[in-house]
Amino acid sequence: MKRIDSVKNDHVKRWKKLHTRKGRETSGRFLVEGYHLVEEAIKAEMVVEYILMTEAIVLPSTLSVQNQDVILVSEQVMKELSETESPQGIAAVCIIPSPPTVKSLEGRYLLLDRIQDPGNLGTMIRTADAAGMTGVVLGEGSVDVLNSKVIRASQGSIFHLPVVKGPLEIWIEALKKASIPVFGTALEGASSYSAIQPQAQFALIMGNEGEGVAKSLLEITDQNIYIPIHGHAESLNVAVAAGILLYYLRG
Amino acid sequence: MKRIDSVKNDHVKRWKKLHTRKGRETSGRFLVEGYHLVEEAIKAEMVVEYILMTEAIVLPSTLSVQNQDVILVSEQVMKELSETESPQGIAAVCIIPSPPTVKSLEGRYLLLDRIQDPGNLGTMIRTADAAGMTGVVLGEGSVDVLNSKVIRASQGSIFHLPVVKGPLEIWIEALKKASIPVFGTALEGASSYSAIQPQAQFALIMGNEGEGVAKSLLEITDQNIYIPIHGHAESLNVAVAAGILLYYLRG
């Protein structure tokens, strides 16, 4: 088994760059961390280039890794590569798969307009997965879906359903052509969500944490909806709002 | 106007201790940070001992502070006191108010069992506020509600509705005596939430991120409910789940 002890090793230097979007795009690789996510990546048949483990690690029986791919790393190397406070001691370098293709438009879609917070993006992908959505569409200007905080917050759901990137205008038009109703979320000129009936197929657009969904998108939806605020809060967290609406709309 | 430039100033040393639960309990004070939260604290008639501002700060017209309470601090002092990456340059030292008393049990309550993540706790308080809940009850073993990350994630909602601490067993018994139905959340021996009718009054218990609601509590509720998972996710984030259930149950 290969072994890397020094944080100055060239591999380690290259893997550290996977923490940035640029580093991931240049190398075509991304990093996942922790038992659960490494397991999910393997289950999802990601191409795993290396599995990095510290000596202390005990592999759970559910996790079958092939020896030739494993590199033993020192605690310091793991710490250098980890973005969590207490690393579990296992990580994987994966090849970024080619973007999923959507063959025919049917089902339920979550469209996301310029989400900035990685925790919110990951949580919404997890929620979309739980709600049985067909796919998630990320518009331009969103935080990168392979950001390690997004992967962590998604709890592996980024491996469960297609997350595609694309201009939301074009998606909205295509969804409408396919007779899938598109709901924007807005505070003005919108209906309370409970006035809408649950739908067999639909698309829901959630927007930027500060600004909401872009006006240009709200103008081309079928209908815009809001969640009533009954107390004194100014708004809901975007991931919480997505959860309420996805579960309501799917009925 | 008083002025503090050095991070070694005794006040600064004392205020830094407000980042820990022990420091807050010993001094009876807590710290809020940023325009919005300082404004919410003042609006909520918290006793504000000091407002700390850097020289660069321009007070918005909505924020009226009395000069005698203001201390001008250097950028370094603000950075030392701040727990955010880019401090806005304004913070307030507030006196911890005496715990709110619940005079009569009526309305809608969110009960929280050993929530660990400050972001989850703050987001649930914000969601409970938005959903028009009467109050939030924190059981033992929860992260401190005056943790600065909780306050930030609550977006000021901790100032909008009573958040009380207390043993959940006693609360559950009292709510049941007051004919308020108590719903636990569980994966086993529970009904899908959509089988329940929305309720004029109710209490909902959400549990620890890893373990859920304690079994001893689930045994004394009126009914336990769960949110069906339609996809491949193992679970929902607890704050998202709280949002779905609170908005569903209030109808």
Coordinates of C-alpha atoms in Angstrom, one line a residue:
Chain A
M1 CA 0.0 0.0 0.0
K2 CA 1.3 3.5 -0.9
R3 CA 1.9 5.8 2.0
I4 CA 2.2 9.6 2.2
D5 CA 3.4 11.2 5.4
S6 CA 4.4 14.7 4.4
V7 CA 2.1 17.6 3.7
K8 CA 4.6 18.8 1.2
N9 CA 4.1 15.7 -1.0
D10 CA 3.1 16.7 -4.6
H11 CA -0.1 14.7 -4.5
V12 CA -1.2 16.4 -1.3
K13 CA -0.5 19.8 -2.8
R14 CA -2.6 18.9 -5.8
W15 CA -5.5 17.5 -3.7
K16 CA -5.6 20.6 -1.5
K17 CA -6.4 22.6 -4.7
L18 CA -9.6 20.5 -4.9
H19 CA -11.0 22.8 -2.2
T20 CA -11.4 25.5 -4.8
R21 CA -13.7 25.5 -7.8
K22 CA -10.8 26.4 -10.1
G23 CA -8.8 23.5 -8.7
R24 CA -11.6 21.1 -9.3
E25 CA -12.3 22.4 -12.8
T26 CA -8.6 22.3 -13.9
S27 CA -8.0 18.8 -12.6
G28 CA -11.5 17.3 -13.3
R29 CA -11.5 15.8 -9.8
F30 CA -13.3 16.5 -6.5
L31 CA -12.8 15.4 -2.9
V32 CA -15.3 13.8 -0.5
E33 CA -14.7 13.3 3.2
G34 CA -15.9 11.0 5.9
Y35 CA -17.3 7.4 5.9
H36 CA -20.8 8.1 4.8
L37 CA -19.8 10.3 1.8
V38 CA -17.1 7.9 0.6
E39 CA -19.6 5.1 0.8
E40 CA -22.2 7.1 -1.1
A41 CA -19.6 7.9 -3.8
I42 CA -18.7 4.3 -4.3
K43 CA -22.4 3.2 -4.3
A44 CA -23.1 5.8 -6.9
E45 CA -20.4 4.3 -9.0
M46 CA -18.3 7.4 -9.1
V47 CA -14.8 6.8 -10.5
V48 CA -12.8 6.9 -7.3
E49 CA -9.1 7.6 -8.1
Y50 CA -7.8 7.2 -4.6
I51 CA -9.1 6.5 -1.2
L52 CA -7.1 8.2 1.5
M53 CA -7.0 6.7 5.0
T54 CA -5.2 7.3 8.2
E55 CA -3.7 4.3 10.0
A56 CA -6.2 4.5 12.8
I57 CA -9.2 3.9 10.4
V58 CA -11.3 0.8 10.8
L59 CA -13.3 0.3 7.6
P60 CA -17.0 -0.6 8.3
S61 CA -18.0 -3.9 6.7
T62 CA -20.4 -1.9 4.5
L63 CA -17.5 -0.2 2.8
S64 CA -15.6 -2.4 0.3
V65 CA -12.6 -0.7 -1.1
Q66 CA -10.0 -2.2 -3.4
N67 CA -6.6 -2.2 -2.0
Q68 CA -4.8 -0.9 -5.0
D69 CA -6.6 2.4 -4.8
V70 CA -5.9 3.0 -1.1
I71 CA -3.2 5.4 0.1
L72 CA -2.3 5.5 3.7
V73 CA -1.8 9.1 4.9
S74 CA -0.5 10.6 8.1
E75 CA -2.8 12.4 10.5
Q76 CA -1.2 15.7 9.4
V77 CA -1.9 15.0 5.8
M78 CA -5.5 14.2 6.5
K79 CA -5.8 17.3 8.6
E80 CA -4.3 19.4 5.7
L81 CA -6.9 17.9 3.3
S82 CA -9.9 18.1 5.6
E83 CA -12.3 20.9 5.9
T84 CA -13.9 19.6 9.0
E85 CA -12.9 20.3 12.6
S86 CA -12.5 16.6 13.5
P87 CA -11.7 14.6 10.4
Q88 CA -12.9 11.0 10.4
G89 CA -9.7 9.9 8.8
I90 CA -11.1 8.8 5.4
A91 CA -11.5 10.7 2.1
A92 CA -11.7 10.0 -1.6
V93 CA -10.5 11.7 -4.7
C94 CA -13.2 11.2 -7.4
I95 CA -13.3 12.0 -11.1
I96 CA -16.0 14.6 -11.9
P97 CA -18.5 12.6 -14.0
S98 CA -19.7 14.0 -17.3
P99 CA -22.9 16.1 -16.7
P100 CA -26.1 14.0 -16.5
T101 CA -28.2 14.4 -19.6
V102 CA -32.0 14.9 -19.3
K103 CA -33.5 12.7 -22.0
S104 CA -37.1 13.7 -21.7
L105 CA -38.7 16.3 -19.6
E106 CA -41.1 14.8 -17.1
G107 CA -41.4 14.7 -13.4
R108 CA -40.6 17.2 -10.7
Y109 CA -37.8 19.7 -10.8
L110 CA -36.2 22.1 -8.4
L111 CA -34.6 25.1 -10.1
L112 CA -32.2 27.2 -8.1
D113 CA -31.3 30.8 -8.9
R114 CA -28.0 32.1 -7.6
I115 CA -27.9 30.2 -4.2
Q116 CA -24.8 31.5 -2.4
D117 CA -24.6 29.5 0.8
P118 CA -23.1 26.0 0.4
G119 CA -25.1 24.7 3.4
N120 CA -28.3 25.9 1.8
L121 CA -27.5 24.4 -1.5
G122 CA -26.5 21.0 0.0
T123 CA -29.6 21.0 2.2
M124 CA -31.9 21.8 -0.7
I125 CA -30.4 18.9 -2.8
R126 CA -30.9 16.6 0.2
T127 CA -34.5 17.8 0.5
A128 CA -35.2 17.5 -3.2
D129 CA -33.9 13.9 -3.0
A130 CA -36.2 13.2 0.0
A131 CA -39.2 14.7 -1.7
G132 CA -38.6 12.4 -4.7
M133 CA -37.7 15.2 -7.2
T134 CA -36.6 14.1 -10.7
G135 CA -33.7 16.5 -10.8
V136 CA -32.2 19.8 -9.6
V137 CA -31.2 22.6 -12.0
L138 CA -28.6 25.1 -11.0
G139 CA -28.7 28.4 -12.8
E140 CA -25.6 30.5 -13.3
G141 CA -24.1 32.4 -10.4
S142 CA -24.6 29.6 -7.9
V143 CA -22.1 28.2 -5.5
D144 CA -20.3 25.2 -7.0
V145 CA -22.1 21.9 -6.3
L146 CA -18.8 20.1 -5.7
N147 CA -17.8 22.5 -3.0
S148 CA -17.1 20.2 0.0
K149 CA -19.6 22.0 2.2
V150 CA -22.3 21.5 -0.3
I151 CA -21.5 17.7 -0.6
R152 CA -21.5 17.5 3.2
A153 CA -24.8 19.3 3.7
S154 CA -26.3 17.2 0.9
Q155 CA -25.5 14.1 3.0
G156 CA -24.7 12.2 -0.2
S157 CA -27.8 13.2 -2.0
I158 CA -25.7 14.9 -4.8
F159 CA -25.0 11.2 -5.8
H160 CA -28.7 10.3 -5.8
L161 CA -30.4 12.6 -8.3
P162 CA -29.1 14.5 -11.3
V163 CA -28.0 18.0 -10.5
V164 CA -27.5 19.8 -13.9
K165 CA -26.3 23.3 -14.6
G166 CA -27.9 25.5 -17.2
P167 CA -29.6 28.8 -18.0
L168 CA -32.9 28.9 -16.0
E169 CA -34.7 30.9 -18.8
I170 CA -34.2 28.1 -21.2
W171 CA -35.2 25.4 -18.7
I172 CA -38.4 27.3 -17.8
E173 CA -39.4 27.6 -21.4
A174 CA -38.7 23.9 -22.0
L175 CA -40.6 22.9 -18.9
K176 CA -43.6 25.0 -20.0
K177 CA -43.5 23.5 -23.5
A178 CA -43.6 20.0 -21.8
S179 CA -46.7 21.1 -20.0
I180 CA -45.0 21.1 -16.6
P181 CA -46.2 24.0 -14.5
V182 CA -43.4 26.3 -13.3
F183 CA -43.8 28.0 -9.9
G184 CA -41.6 30.9 -9.0
T185 CA -41.3 32.1 -5.4
A186 CA -41.9 35.8 -4.7
L187 CA -43.2 38.1 -2.1
E188 CA -45.1 40.5 -4.4
G189 CA -47.7 39.6 -7.0
A190 CA -47.8 36.0 -5.8
S191 CA -50.4 33.7 -4.4
S192 CA -50.2 31.8 -1.1
Y193 CA -48.9 28.4 -1.8
S194 CA -51.9 26.8 -0.2
A195 CA -54.1 28.2 -2.9
I196 CA -52.3 25.9 -5.4
Q197 CA -53.3 22.2 -5.7
P198 CA -50.6 19.6 -5.3
Q199 CA -49.3 18.6 -8.8
A200 CA -48.2 15.3 -10.4
Q201 CA -45.5 17.2 -12.3
F202 CA -44.1 20.6 -11.5
A203 CA -41.0 22.8 -11.3
L204 CA -40.3 25.1 -8.4
I205 CA -37.8 27.9 -8.5
M206 CA -36.0 29.0 -5.2
G207 CA -33.9 32.1 -5.3
N208 CA -30.8 33.9 -3.9
E209 CA -30.7 34.3 -0.1
G210 CA -30.9 38.1 -0.2
E211 CA -32.6 38.9 -3.4
G212 CA -34.9 36.0 -4.1
V213 CA -35.7 34.8 -7.6
A214 CA -34.6 37.2 -10.4
K215 CA -37.5 39.3 -11.7
S216 CA -36.7 38.3 -15.3
L217 CA -37.5 34.7 -14.3
L218 CA -40.6 35.5 -12.3
E219 CA -42.0 37.1 -15.4
I220 CA -41.9 33.9 -17.4
T221 CA -43.2 31.4 -14.8
D222 CA -46.8 30.0 -14.9
Q223 CA -47.5 31.3 -11.4
N224 CA -45.6 32.8 -8.5
I225 CA -46.2 31.7 -4.9
Y226 CA -45.2 32.7 -1.4
I227 CA -45.3 31.2 2.1
P228 CA -47.3 33.4 4.5
I229 CA -45.4 34.7 7.5
H230 CA -47.7 34.4 10.5
G231 CA -45.3 35.8 13.1
H232 CA -42.7 38.6 13.2
A233 CA -39.9 36.9 11.2
E234 CA -39.1 38.7 8.0
S235 CA -38.6 35.6 6.0
L236 CA -37.8 31.9 6.1
N237 CA -34.5 30.3 5.5
V238 CA -34.5 29.3 1.8
A239 CA -33.8 25.6 2.4
V240 CA -36.7 25.5 4.9
A241 CA -39.0 27.3 2.4
A242 CA -38.0 24.8 -0.3
G243 CA -38.9 21.9 2.1
I244 CA -42.3 23.3 2.9
L245 CA -43.1 23.9 -0.8
L246 CA -41.7 20.7 -2.3
Y247 CA -43.6 18.5 0.2
Y248 CA -46.8 20.6 -0.2
L249 CA -46.7 20.6 -4.0
R250 CA -46.0 16.9 -4.4
G251 CA -49.0 16.2 -2.2
Chain B
M1 CA -17.8 59.1 23.6
K2 CA -15.7 56.4 25.2
R3 CA -13.1 54.8 23.0
I4 CA -11.3 51.4 23.2
D5 CA -8.4 50.7 20.9
S6 CA -6.5 47.9 22.5
V7 CA -7.6 44.2 22.4
K8 CA -5.9 44.0 25.8
N9 CA -8.5 46.3 27.4
D10 CA -10.3 44.7 30.4
H11 CA -13.7 45.3 28.9
V12 CA -12.6 43.6 25.7
K13 CA -11.3 40.6 27.6
R14 CA -14.6 40.3 29.5
W15 CA -16.7 40.7 26.3
K16 CA -14.7 38.0 24.6
K17 CA -15.8 35.6 27.3
L18 CA -19.4 36.1 26.2
H19 CA -18.7 33.7 23.3
T20 CA -18.9 30.8 25.8
R21 CA -22.0 29.6 27.6
K22 CA -20.1 29.8 30.9
G23 CA -19.0 33.4 30.2
R24 CA -22.6 34.4 29.5
E25 CA -24.0 32.7 32.6
T26 CA -21.3 34.1 34.9
S27 CA -21.7 37.7 33.7
G28 CA -25.5 37.6 32.9
R29 CA -24.7 39.2 29.5
F30 CA -24.7 38.2 25.8
L31 CA -23.4 39.7 22.6
V32 CA -25.2 40.4 19.4
E33 CA -23.5 41.4 16.2
G34 CA -24.4 43.2 13.0
Y35 CA -27.0 46.0 12.2
H36 CA -30.0 43.8 11.9
L37 CA -29.5 42.0 15.2
V38 CA -28.6 45.1 17.2
E39 CA -31.7 46.7 15.8
E40 CA -33.8 43.7 16.8
A41 CA -32.4 43.7 20.3
I42 CA -33.3 47.4 20.7
K43 CA -36.8 46.9 19.2
A44 CA -37.3 44.0 21.6
E45 CA -36.5 46.3 24.5
M46 CA -33.5 44.3 25.6
V47 CA -31.4 46.1 28.2
V48 CA -28.5 47.1 26.0
E49 CA -25.5 47.9 28.2
Y50 CA -23.1 49.0 25.4
I51 CA -23.2 49.5 21.7
L52 CA -19.8 48.9 20.2
M53 CA -19.0 50.6 16.9
T54 CA -16.0 51.1 14.7
E55 CA -15.3 54.6 13.4
A56 CA -16.3 53.6 9.8
I57 CA -19.8 52.8 10.9
V58 CA -22.7 54.8 9.5
L59 CA -25.8 54.2 11.5
P60 CA -29.0 53.6 9.4
S61 CA -31.8 56.0 10.2
T62 CA -33.9 53.1 11.5
L63 CA -31.4 52.5 14.3
S64 CA -31.6 55.1 17.1
V65 CA -29.0 54.6 19.8
Q66 CA -28.3 56.8 22.7
N67 CA -24.9 58.4 22.7
Q68 CA -24.0 57.6 26.3
D69 CA -24.2 53.8 25.6
V70 CA -21.9 53.9 22.6
I71 CA -18.2 52.9 22.8
L72 CA -16.0 53.5 19.8
V73 CA -13.7 50.5 19.2
S74 CA -10.8 49.9 16.8
E75 CA -11.1 47.5 13.9
Q76 CA -8.9 45.1 15.8
V77 CA -11.1 45.2 18.8
M78 CA -14.2 44.5 16.7
K79 CA -12.4 41.7 14.9
E80 CA -11.4 40.2 18.3
L81 CA -15.0 40.3 19.4
S82 CA -16.6 39.2 16.2
E83 CA -17.3 35.6 15.2
T84 CA -18.1 36.4 11.6
E85 CA -15.6 36.6 8.8
S86 CA -16.4 40.1 7.8
P87 CA -17.7 42.0 10.8
Q88 CA -20.1 44.7 10.0
G89 CA -18.5 46.9 12.7
I90 CA -21.4 47.1 15.1
A91 CA -22.2 44.9 18.1
A92 CA -24.1 45.2 21.4
V93 CA -23.6 43.9 24.9
C94 CA -27.1 43.0 26.3
I95 CA -28.2 41.9 29.7
I96 CA -29.8 38.4 29.7
P97 CA -33.4 39.0 30.5
S98 CA -35.2 37.0 33.1
P99 CA -36.7 33.9 31.6
P100 CA -40.2 34.5 30.1
T101 CA -43.0 33.0 32.1
V102 CA -45.8 31.1 30.4
K103 CA -49.0 32.2 32.1
S104 CA -51.5 29.9 30.6
L105 CA -50.9 27.1 28.2
E106 CA -52.6 27.8 25.0
G107 CA -51.5 28.0 21.4
R108 CA -48.8 26.2 19.4
Y109 CA -45.5 25.1 20.8
L110 CA -42.3 23.7 19.3
L111 CA -40.4 21.5 21.8
L112 CA -36.8 20.7 21.0
D113 CA -34.9 17.7 22.4
R114 CA -31.1 18.0 22.6
I115 CA -30.5 20.0 19.4
Q116 CA -26.7 20.3 18.9
D117 CA -26.1 22.4 15.9
P118 CA -26.5 26.2 16.5
G119 CA -27.5 26.8 12.9
N120 CA -30.3 24.2 13.2
L121 CA -31.5 25.7 16.5
G122 CA -31.5 29.3 15.2
T123 CA -33.2 28.3 12.0
M124 CA -35.9 26.4 13.9
I125 CA -36.6 29.4 16.1
R126 CA -36.8 31.6 13.0
T127 CA -39.2 29.1 11.4
A128 CA -41.3 28.8 14.6
D129 CA -41.6 32.6 14.5
A130 CA -42.6 32.6 10.9
A131 CA -45.2 29.9 11.5
G132 CA -46.7 31.9 14.2
M133 CA -45.9 29.6 17.1
T134 CA -46.7 30.7 20.6
G135 CA -43.3 29.6 22.0
V136 CA -40.3 27.3 21.8
V137 CA -39.4 25.0 24.7
L138 CA -35.7 23.9 24.9
G139 CA -35.2 20.7 26.8
E140 CA -32.0 19.9 28.6
G141 CA -28.8 19.1 26.7
S142 CA -29.5 21.6 23.9
V143 CA -27.0 24.1 22.5
D144 CA -27.3 27.4 24.3
V145 CA -29.8 29.7 22.8
L146 CA -27.6 32.8 23.4
N147 CA -24.7 31.2 21.4
S148 CA -23.9 33.8 18.7
K149 CA -24.4 31.4 15.9
V150 CA -27.9 30.6 17.2
I151 CA -28.8 34.3 17.4
R152 CA -27.4 34.9 13.8
A153 CA -29.3 31.9 12.3
S154 CA -32.5 33.0 14.1
Q155 CA -32.2 36.3 12.2
G156 CA -33.5 38.1 15.3
S157 CA -36.4 35.7 15.9
I158 CA -35.1 34.9 19.4
F159 CA -36.3 38.4 20.3
H160 CA -39.8 37.8 18.8
L161 CA -41.2 34.8 20.7
P162 CA -40.6 33.3 24.1
V163 CA -37.9 30.6 24.1
V164 CA -38.0 28.9 27.5
K165 CA -35.9 26.1 29.0
G166 CA -37.4 23.2 30.9
P167 CA -37.7 19.5 31.2
L168 CA -39.7 18.3 28.2
E169 CA -41.4 15.5 30.2
I170 CA -43.1 18.0 32.4
W171 CA -44.0 20.2 29.5
I172 CA -45.6 17.3 27.6
E173 CA -47.7 16.4 30.6
A174 CA -48.8 20.0 31.1
L175 CA -49.7 20.4 27.4
K176 CA -51.7 17.2 27.5
K177 CA -53.5 18.3 30.6
A178 CA -54.4 21.6 28.8
S179 CA -55.9 19.4 26.0
I180 CA -53.2 20.5 23.5
P181 CA -52.2 17.5 21.3
V182 CA -48.5 16.6 21.5
F183 CA -46.9 15.2 18.4
G184 CA -43.5 13.5 18.5
T185 CA -41.4 12.8 15.5
A186 CA -40.2 9.3 15.0
L187 CA -39.4 6.8 12.2
E188 CA -40.9 3.7 13.8
G189 CA -44.4 3.3 15.2
A190 CA -45.4 6.6 13.7
S191 CA -48.0 7.8 11.2
S192 CA -47.3 9.9 8.1
Y193 CA -47.9 13.5 9.0
S194 CA -50.4 13.9 6.2
A195 CA -52.7 11.4 8.0
I196 CA -53.1 14.1 10.8
Q197 CA -55.5 17.0 10.4
P198 CA -54.2 20.5 10.9
Q199 CA -54.7 21.7 14.5
A200 CA -55.8 25.0 16.1
Q201 CA -53.5 24.2 19.0
F202 CA -50.6 21.7 19.1
A203 CA -47.1 20.9 20.3
L204 CA -44.5 19.4 18.0
I205 CA -41.3 17.8 19.3
M206 CA -38.2 17.7 17.1
G207 CA -35.1 15.8 18.2
N208 CA -31.4 15.5 18.2
E209 CA -29.7 15.5 14.8
G210 CA -28.3 12.0 15.1
E211 CA -30.7 10.3 17.5
G212 CA -34.0 12.0 17.0
V213 CA -36.5 12.4 19.9
A214 CA -35.7 10.4 23.1
K215 CA -37.7 7.2 23.4
S216 CA -38.9 8.2 26.8
L217 CA -40.5 11.3 25.3
L218 CA -42.1 9.5 22.4
E219 CA -43.8 7.1 24.8
I220 CA -45.8 9.9 26.5
T221 CA -46.9 11.9 23.4
D222 CA -50.4 11.7 22.0
Q223 CA -49.2 10.6 18.6
N224 CA -45.9 10.2 16.7
I225 CA -45.5 11.3 13.1
Y226 CA -42.9 11.1 10.4
I227 CA -42.3 12.7 7.0
P228 CA -42.2 10.1 4.2
I229 CA -38.9 9.9 2.2
H230 CA -39.8 9.4 -1.4
G231 CA -36.2 9.3 -2.8
H232 CA -32.9 7.9 -1.6
A233 CA -32.0 10.4 1.1
E234 CA -31.8 8.8 4.6
S235 CA -33.5 11.7 6.3
L236 CA -34.2 15.4 6.2
N237 CA -32.3 18.1 7.9
V238 CA -34.1 18.7 11.3
A239 CA -34.8 22.4 10.6
V240 CA -36.3 21.6 7.2
A241 CA -38.4 18.8 8.7
A242 CA -39.6 21.3 11.4
G243 CA -40.6 23.7 8.7
I244 CA -42.6 21.1 6.8
L245 CA -44.4 19.9 9.9
L246 CA -45.1 23.3 11.5
Y247 CA -46.6 24.8 8.3
Y248 CA -48.6 21.6 7.7
L249 CA -50.0 21.3 11.3
R250 CA -51.0 24.9 11.6
G251 CA -53.0 24.5 8.3

